[in-house]
């Protein structure tokens, strides 16, 4: 592949800072590993007598899983994520945990051929707890979210709505980008800058107001800087994707007022190996002649476990009904000779690989992972890098424009450790560090237009508190933490619109939970300080700090109904691009000017959620209101530079409010056959206060519904998504027509002795309808893909 040798990155000057940054990152990782190992060794001796003493203070769990209709228990596992414990479930459905610390935990049972469920279990010292679990094929289960709480709360126990995709549901929704993979979930849309670059938008907010995490720390790419920059996370390698809103987001960043997207994987093993396991996936698609391959392997012996994975994806330009560009459509109507059916320069080629190792002690583990990701993707033609035409200039056709491509690579080192044995007032300690070296070239033909470099280092340390009984009916638990973030960003080239910047940020955070009878209070707080230094010029450096807080309340009326509400105050600190931009930004087709006088943006939010969980009906209805003081946005000045409109980063109060709905209606469950109806919908209204007009690129009203069928061997679905027109537009923004998409799938599962083979045929946009996303900068030249048939073959072993 061409992207393996990137001659554009031989430019020597911009890497001087990056080289020193890489050295500091390595030293930082080594220091953290040594400190963690010393703490681990000093707190918890690993001699035989210590182990015997510790074992006598622990308990055991004996469980039995009953599958439906004598279903085979192939590749079934049980795990307690809080303690990093995982065991295989035997063919007869039994499992055993020994040496479990006393406490109350969430135990999750997962059978790939059936589904998953979770139960709470209390373990006492020297005692054996028993569990009886009954599984139903394809049945809904209470989702357990590892990102949202130190105690792995279920979705019913959280004050604000959450989204979780894993297993068969993730396979069904999987696309080439993270944004498109999540775009059918309630409250989540996508930037869709072509198939190569698509970032999630949550409740109409995007950019750095949505944090993208890889297993708890930032993705370390440049996707928050510009819509044409890809997220360096391949959703095909995810074990689970979780989306958070509300109090829990303060664990990861005060600027994440929109939400947090955490892509969870097993790059660093968190459970001891039980033999060689893994999966291999092959996929092909018709709309872009796409083909992709991925492999995951897990193994180990004794105290050591390892993980290896790799992925490769390649597509051609994707097909659309009619013409890609609205201008081409007009030219065709005028009987000019223009080509239809393809979006030029929309192909992708990407690959990635990772390897990780973990050492397990008696009371915890420490693991390290090294990986890389590369992507070479085109920006759909029509996004020219030249200036716009002015009167008297000669018109140039698209053929005279150079196709623009992005050649990206990232190298990443991750460190993860946990102490699971209680000490002092704490139940355990969690460490997570990630260091990334990111760079990409924007190529105009064979010429390098602009080089981007983004080196980041992020570390977080969490102390998980022991559960305490404040009274006979009141309990307290929570977490305290420290987070550090460092970033060097640099753009080099004729169209570099940002100066080199160095950003340092540190934060203290806490999330506390108080349970009293049917009420669960969730309190979050975060203090964050940031210093941004451009070009090393002290006079242009800026420092900001902010205190964010949230209060959530969940009232569980009974086992099936709960109400959750939260109020929050979040402080977003200005990003470097908002402070220091000064130049043409081709992705936004505007000349952007930063504002060094920007103050902290303060958001005040209110959420109210109603949740129902019965055998026949489950769902969640959420109403939200978010008001901003000094909302940071791009304001058109009315001027032009180089033929492009000038936008200035400005501040003005703003208000966002909306509704989200997700529901599931069980229709048939008879002798292993299961049919349910899925409903989803959302709407958001976003305006600047005092008559300032609408905010740009806000998603329109969306409604969707689908029938889903499951049996032991077969599954199928048929879905319809209706998107309304968007005519509540901002200044200089055009309305977007609505559309309706029809999707369907058919799958077959073959169970072998210790393997599973899944076949999945998917159809998307089966009506071949022209659909343009209002949230995309490229809506006028790059509609969503046309009719697509894809086949996925997955082997699990």
PDB file of N, CA and C in Angstrom, residues 74 282 320 323 365 417 573:
ATOM      1  N   UNK A  74     -21.998 -22.804  23.516  1.00  0.00           N
ATOM      2  CA  UNK A  74     -20.734 -22.697  22.778  1.00  0.00           C
ATOM      3  C   UNK A  74     -20.077 -21.348  23.069  1.00  0.00           C
ATOM      4  N   UNK A 282     -14.766 -11.632   7.491  1.00  0.00           N
ATOM      5  CA  UNK A 282     -14.620 -11.217   6.092  1.00  0.00           C
ATOM      6  C   UNK A 282     -15.901 -10.504   5.679  1.00  0.00           C
ATOM      7  N   UNK A 320     -24.203   6.294  -6.083  1.00  0.00           N
ATOM      8  CA  UNK A 320     -25.360   7.041  -5.607  1.00  0.00           C
ATOM      9  C   UNK A 320     -26.426   7.035  -6.696  1.00  0.00           C
ATOM     10  N   UNK A 323     -27.159  12.075  -9.527  1.00  0.00           N
ATOM     11  CA  UNK A 323     -25.909  12.824  -9.572  1.00  0.00           C
ATOM     12  C   UNK A 323     -25.405  13.114  -8.168  1.00  0.00           C
ATOM     13  N   UNK A 365      -3.433  -6.412  37.915  1.00  0.00           N
ATOM     14  CA  UNK A 365      -2.725  -6.694  36.665  1.00  0.00           C
ATOM     15  C   UNK A 365      -2.108  -5.414  36.126  1.00  0.00           C
ATOM     16  N   UNK A 417      -3.473  -0.649  34.078  1.00  0.00           N
ATOM     17  CA  UNK A 417      -3.246  -1.448  35.273  1.00  0.00           C
ATOM     18  C   UNK A 417      -4.367  -1.283  36.267  1.00  0.00           C
ATOM     19  N   UNK A 573     -13.387  24.664  27.890  1.00  0.00           N
ATOM     20  CA  UNK A 573     -12.252  25.566  27.703  1.00  0.00           C
ATOM     21  C   UNK A 573     -11.968  25.716  26.208  1.00  0.00           C
TER      22      UNK A 573
END
